[in-house]
């Protein structure tokens, strides 16, 4: 979705939401001055050093940067998988950095969907059962769950593979299952950490195009860490990380 930077009128009375997914107060993701230091023994690694940005509803943001630049650390703090040393994260109006553990659990279940490089599927479960896991955790009734699983598998083009286990699927197909699973509970934010890192370039391209299309159709905001030049062309915006800092945008 094009990121149209409409000038904000000074009188909030005239403000009208353009999209159904819009949060009343504006950006879906707010990251402010995020800092994360890893301490292993006497050594300190500053993984994030004052990172700030905002993500609008429906926006697909690519996060680039060399290995070790802090991409995974950033995504983990935004998605509530880890806690920063300083700074603030707000997702869909929830102050992630202030949430207690059970709040983080609910956030990761209901508000954020995750896609990882290594797919992260449960090997003993079928594709359909894997997609159903987040809905089981959210106690979605069985009939509704099964219907949603069908819809999700069709969305990623795997309706005919519902009963196959991960080892009976190709890498690209496994990542499609993981994407369907990430979208199961209709998250507001999709976080994908190098989702094509284990795929050949053609399959990677297809996965990135699928992500692009789903971000549009589902109206989610997506943060995608990648080195993949394919995604860069599909993203609405690209953030560059260097040693835990965001590069100043050129434009
Ligand atoms: P990227 O995802 O861009 O490759 P990471 O966020 O994984 O970067 O890592 C950023 C920096 O933090 C690197 O220097 C890495 O070695 C360090 N780091 C990441 N995770 C840990 C950890 N759990 N303990 C110590 N250092 C870590
Ligand atoms: Mg990483």
Short mmCIF file of C-alpha atoms and ligand atoms in Angstrom, two decimals:
data_model
loop_
_atom_site.label_atom_id
_atom_site.label_comp_id
_atom_site.label_asym_id
_atom_site.label_seq_id
_atom_site.Cartn_x
_atom_site.Cartn_y
_atom_site.Cartn_z
CA UNK A 1 0.00 0.00 0.00
CA UNK A 2 1.54 3.31 -0.95
CA UNK A 3 2.64 5.27 2.04
CA UNK A 4 0.88 8.53 1.32
CA UNK A 5 2.23 11.10 3.74
CA UNK A 6 -0.91 13.20 3.94
CA UNK A 7 -0.13 16.38 5.84
CA UNK A 8 -1.80 16.14 9.20
CA UNK A 9 -4.37 18.89 9.69
CA UNK A 10 -3.76 20.84 12.87
CA UNK A 11 -7.40 20.47 13.89
CA UNK A 12 -7.92 16.78 14.75
CA UNK A 13 -11.68 17.22 14.30
CA UNK A 14 -11.28 16.96 10.52
CA UNK A 15 -9.28 13.73 10.75
CA UNK A 16 -10.99 10.85 9.01
CA UNK A 17 -9.64 7.31 8.86
CA UNK A 18 -8.88 6.25 5.28
CA UNK A 19 -8.62 2.53 5.87
CA UNK A 20 -10.55 0.15 8.03
CA UNK A 21 -7.28 -1.03 9.56
CA UNK A 22 -6.21 2.39 10.72
CA UNK A 23 -5.51 2.80 14.40
CA UNK A 24 -7.30 5.83 15.76
CA UNK A 25 -4.04 7.43 16.88
CA UNK A 26 -2.04 6.97 13.67
CA UNK A 27 1.00 4.73 13.22
CA UNK A 28 0.60 1.03 13.86
CA UNK A 29 4.20 0.69 15.03
CA UNK A 30 6.13 3.28 16.99
CA UNK A 31 9.75 2.60 17.89
CA UNK A 32 11.53 5.24 19.91
CA UNK A 33 15.19 5.37 20.79
CA UNK A 34 15.52 1.62 21.20
CA UNK A 35 18.68 0.35 22.81
CA UNK A 36 19.74 -3.25 23.42
CA UNK A 37 23.05 -4.36 24.87
CA UNK A 38 24.05 -8.01 25.08
CA UNK A 39 26.39 -8.82 27.94
CA UNK A 40 28.34 -12.03 27.75
CA UNK A 41 30.80 -12.05 30.62
CA UNK A 42 32.84 -8.88 30.62
CA UNK A 43 32.07 -8.20 26.94
CA UNK A 44 29.30 -5.87 25.83
CA UNK A 45 27.74 -5.81 22.37
CA UNK A 46 25.54 -2.83 21.60
CA UNK A 47 23.09 -4.51 19.21
CA UNK A 48 20.67 -1.53 18.96
CA UNK A 49 21.91 1.98 19.53
CA UNK A 50 19.04 4.46 19.47
CA UNK A 51 16.71 3.11 16.77
CA UNK A 52 13.54 5.10 16.03
CA UNK A 53 10.97 4.71 13.25
CA UNK A 54 7.24 4.45 12.64
CA UNK A 55 5.21 2.04 10.56
CA UNK A 56 1.85 3.00 9.12
CA UNK A 57 -1.12 0.64 8.84
CA UNK A 58 -0.77 -1.50 5.71
CA UNK A 59 2.86 -0.56 5.15
CA UNK A 60 5.49 -3.12 4.14
CA UNK A 61 8.86 -2.08 5.51
CA UNK A 62 12.04 -3.89 4.52
CA UNK A 63 14.86 -3.90 7.07
CA UNK A 64 18.24 -4.34 5.46
CA UNK A 65 21.65 -4.63 6.91
CA UNK A 66 24.63 -6.97 6.99
CA UNK A 67 24.71 -9.99 9.21
CA UNK A 68 25.18 -8.76 12.78
CA UNK A 69 23.75 -5.30 12.10
CA UNK A 70 20.88 -5.84 14.57
CA UNK A 71 17.93 -6.87 12.36
CA UNK A 72 16.86 -9.87 14.45
CA UNK A 73 17.37 -7.96 17.68
CA UNK A 74 15.17 -5.14 16.42
CA UNK A 75 12.37 -7.48 15.30
CA UNK A 76 12.50 -9.37 18.60
CA UNK A 77 12.04 -6.18 20.63
CA UNK A 78 9.19 -4.96 18.41
CA UNK A 79 7.36 -8.31 18.54
CA UNK A 80 7.70 -8.68 22.29
CA UNK A 81 10.02 -11.69 22.12
CA UNK A 82 12.67 -9.84 24.10
CA UNK A 83 12.98 -6.66 26.14
CA UNK A 84 15.22 -3.71 25.31
CA UNK A 85 17.51 -1.94 27.77
CA UNK A 86 15.96 1.41 26.90
CA UNK A 87 13.46 2.95 24.53
CA UNK A 88 9.86 2.39 23.71
CA UNK A 89 7.82 0.19 21.38
CA UNK A 90 4.10 0.70 20.73
CA UNK A 91 2.18 -1.75 18.50
CA UNK A 92 -1.48 -1.15 17.66
CA UNK A 93 -1.80 1.20 20.58
CA UNK A 94 -0.24 -1.22 23.07
CA UNK A 95 2.90 -0.17 24.87
CA UNK A 96 4.87 -3.36 24.28
CA UNK A 97 7.83 -2.25 26.37
CA UNK A 98 5.57 -1.80 29.40
CA UNK A 99 3.64 -5.08 29.13
CA UNK A 100 3.98 -7.77 31.79
CA UNK A 101 4.77 -11.34 30.67
CA UNK A 102 1.15 -12.38 30.21
CA UNK A 103 0.53 -9.23 28.19
CA UNK A 104 3.45 -10.12 25.91
CA UNK A 105 2.03 -13.60 25.49
CA UNK A 106 -1.33 -12.19 24.43
CA UNK A 107 0.38 -9.70 22.11
CA UNK A 108 2.34 -12.46 20.37
CA UNK A 109 -0.80 -14.56 20.06
CA UNK A 110 -3.31 -11.93 18.94
CA UNK A 111 -1.55 -8.88 17.54
CA UNK A 112 1.71 -10.04 15.95
CA UNK A 113 2.34 -12.84 13.47
CA UNK A 114 5.87 -14.23 13.09
CA UNK A 115 7.64 -15.81 10.13
CA UNK A 116 11.17 -17.14 10.58
CA UNK A 117 13.96 -18.14 8.21
CA UNK A 118 13.76 -21.78 9.33
CA UNK A 119 9.93 -21.96 9.01
CA UNK A 120 9.46 -23.24 12.58
CA UNK A 121 6.72 -25.72 11.79
CA UNK A 122 5.87 -28.56 14.17
CA UNK A 123 7.10 -31.71 12.37
CA UNK A 124 4.47 -34.14 13.67
CA UNK A 125 1.56 -31.91 12.63
CA UNK A 126 0.05 -31.61 9.16
CA UNK A 127 0.05 -28.30 7.28
CA UNK A 128 -3.56 -27.70 8.36
CA UNK A 129 -2.80 -28.53 12.00
CA UNK A 130 0.22 -26.22 12.01
CA UNK A 131 -1.92 -23.36 10.70
CA UNK A 132 -4.51 -24.15 13.37
CA UNK A 133 -2.09 -23.93 16.32
CA UNK A 134 -2.41 -20.16 17.01
CA UNK A 135 -6.20 -20.48 16.86
CA UNK A 136 -6.13 -23.35 19.36
CA UNK A 137 -4.08 -21.13 21.67
CA UNK A 138 -6.67 -18.39 21.20
CA UNK A 139 -9.46 -20.94 21.90
CA UNK A 140 -11.19 -20.44 18.56
CA UNK A 141 -14.04 -22.98 18.31
CA UNK A 142 -13.24 -26.04 16.16
CA UNK A 143 -15.66 -25.37 13.31
CA UNK A 144 -14.57 -21.77 12.91
CA UNK A 145 -10.93 -22.84 13.15
CA UNK A 146 -11.27 -25.46 10.43
CA UNK A 147 -12.97 -23.02 8.11
CA UNK A 148 -10.29 -20.38 8.70
CA UNK A 149 -7.54 -22.98 8.11
CA UNK A 150 -9.12 -23.80 4.75
CA UNK A 151 -9.25 -20.13 3.78
CA UNK A 152 -5.66 -19.54 4.91
CA UNK A 153 -4.26 -22.55 3.04
CA UNK A 154 -6.08 -21.39 -0.09
CA UNK A 155 -4.64 -17.90 0.36
CA UNK A 156 -1.11 -19.32 0.21
CA UNK A 157 -1.96 -21.76 -2.59
CA UNK A 158 -1.74 -24.95 -0.54
CA UNK A 159 -5.35 -26.12 -0.35
CA UNK A 160 -4.33 -29.46 -1.86
CA UNK A 161 -1.54 -30.01 0.67
CA UNK A 162 -3.52 -29.64 3.89
CA UNK A 163 -2.76 -33.13 5.18
CA UNK A 164 0.95 -33.24 4.40
CA UNK A 165 3.55 -32.99 7.13
CA UNK A 166 6.36 -30.44 6.82
CA UNK A 167 8.90 -33.06 5.64
CA UNK A 168 6.55 -33.89 2.76
CA UNK A 169 6.62 -30.27 1.59
CA UNK A 170 9.25 -28.24 -0.24
CA UNK A 171 10.98 -25.35 1.53
CA UNK A 172 8.82 -22.83 -0.29
CA UNK A 173 5.68 -24.74 0.63
CA UNK A 174 6.77 -24.94 4.27
CA UNK A 175 7.25 -21.19 4.33
CA UNK A 176 3.77 -20.76 2.84
CA UNK A 177 2.37 -22.82 5.70
CA UNK A 178 4.30 -20.65 8.16
CA UNK A 179 2.89 -17.49 6.55
CA UNK A 180 -0.64 -18.89 6.76
CA UNK A 181 -0.05 -19.73 10.41
CA UNK A 182 1.31 -16.23 11.10
CA UNK A 183 -1.90 -14.72 9.70
CA UNK A 184 -4.24 -17.15 11.49
CA UNK A 185 -5.38 -14.82 14.27
CA UNK A 186 -5.62 -11.81 11.97
CA UNK A 187 -2.60 -9.98 13.39
CA UNK A 188 -2.14 -6.26 12.92
CA UNK A 189 1.61 -6.68 12.50
CA UNK A 190 3.52 -9.32 10.57
CA UNK A 191 7.18 -9.78 11.48
CA UNK A 192 9.33 -11.81 9.11
CA UNK A 193 13.01 -12.44 9.85
CA UNK A 194 14.85 -13.32 6.62
CA UNK A 195 11.88 -15.35 5.35
CA UNK A 196 13.68 -16.34 2.15
CA UNK A 197 17.08 -16.99 3.71
CA UNK A 198 16.81 -20.76 3.21
CA UNK A 199 15.16 -20.68 -0.20
CA UNK A 200 16.54 -20.57 -3.73
CA UNK A 201 16.16 -17.20 -5.44
CA UNK A 202 13.15 -18.11 -7.59
CA UNK A 203 11.24 -19.59 -4.65
CA UNK A 204 12.33 -16.61 -2.57
CA UNK A 205 10.88 -14.26 -5.13
CA UNK A 206 7.54 -16.12 -5.03
CA UNK A 207 7.44 -15.97 -1.23
CA UNK A 208 8.20 -12.25 -1.25
CA UNK A 209 5.47 -11.64 -3.84
CA UNK A 210 3.06 -13.66 -1.73
CA UNK A 211 3.97 -11.60 1.34
CA UNK A 212 3.49 -8.41 -0.65
CA UNK A 213 0.05 -9.51 -1.85
CA UNK A 214 -1.07 -10.67 1.60
CA UNK A 215 0.05 -7.46 3.28
CA UNK A 216 -2.26 -5.68 0.82
CA UNK A 217 -5.23 -8.02 1.06
CA UNK A 218 -5.09 -8.49 4.84
CA UNK A 219 -4.24 -4.86 5.59
CA UNK A 220 -1.44 -5.79 7.99
CA UNK A 221 1.72 -3.82 8.58
CA UNK A 222 4.83 -5.89 7.86
CA UNK A 223 8.42 -5.63 9.00
CA UNK A 224 10.64 -7.88 6.92
CA UNK A 225 14.34 -8.28 7.63
CA UNK A 226 16.15 -9.38 4.50
CA UNK A 227 19.21 -9.11 2.29
CA UNK A 228 17.01 -10.16 -0.60
CA UNK A 229 16.99 -7.53 -3.37
CA UNK A 230 13.62 -8.97 -4.53
CA UNK A 231 11.85 -7.65 -1.48
CA UNK A 232 13.50 -4.28 -1.59
CA UNK A 233 11.71 -3.56 -4.86
CA UNK A 234 8.38 -4.73 -3.41
CA UNK A 235 8.63 -2.84 -0.12
CA UNK A 236 6.98 0.51 0.51
CA UNK A 237 10.06 1.66 2.37
CA UNK A 238 13.46 0.33 3.36
CA UNK A 239 15.29 0.91 6.62
CA UNK A 240 19.05 0.35 6.65
CA UNK A 241 20.71 -0.87 9.83
CA UNK A 242 24.44 -0.42 10.38
CA UNK A 243 25.92 -1.58 13.68
CA UNK A 244 22.63 -1.10 15.50
CA UNK A 245 21.84 2.32 14.06
CA UNK A 246 19.46 3.32 11.30
CA UNK A 247 21.05 5.10 8.38
CA UNK A 248 19.62 8.52 7.63
CA UNK A 249 17.17 8.08 4.75
CA UNK A 250 18.40 9.54 1.46
CA UNK A 251 15.10 11.16 0.51
P1 LIG B 1 21.33 -9.62 12.37
O1 LIG B 1 20.00 -10.22 12.57
O2 LIG B 1 21.30 -8.33 11.58
O3 LIG B 1 22.31 -10.57 11.78
P2 LIG B 1 21.52 -9.68 15.26
O4 LIG B 1 20.42 -8.83 15.77
O5 LIG B 1 21.33 -11.14 15.29
O6 LIG B 1 21.91 -9.18 13.80
O7 LIG B 1 22.83 -9.35 16.10
C1 LIG B 1 23.28 -8.02 16.39
C2 LIG B 1 24.52 -8.10 17.25
O8 LIG B 1 24.18 -8.61 18.54
C3 LIG B 1 25.61 -9.01 16.72
O9 LIG B 1 26.85 -8.45 17.05
C4 LIG B 1 25.38 -10.30 17.47
O10 LIG B 1 26.56 -11.01 17.58
C5 LIG B 1 24.90 -9.81 18.81
N1 LIG B 1 23.97 -10.75 19.45
C6 LIG B 1 22.77 -11.15 18.97
N2 LIG B 1 22.14 -11.97 19.83
C7 LIG B 1 22.98 -12.10 20.91
C8 LIG B 1 22.91 -12.83 22.14
N3 LIG B 1 21.84 -13.57 22.45
N4 LIG B 1 23.96 -12.72 22.99
C9 LIG B 1 25.03 -11.95 22.69
N5 LIG B 1 25.15 -11.25 21.55
C10 LIG B 1 24.15 -11.32 20.66
MG1 LIG B 2 19.25 -12.05 11.99
#
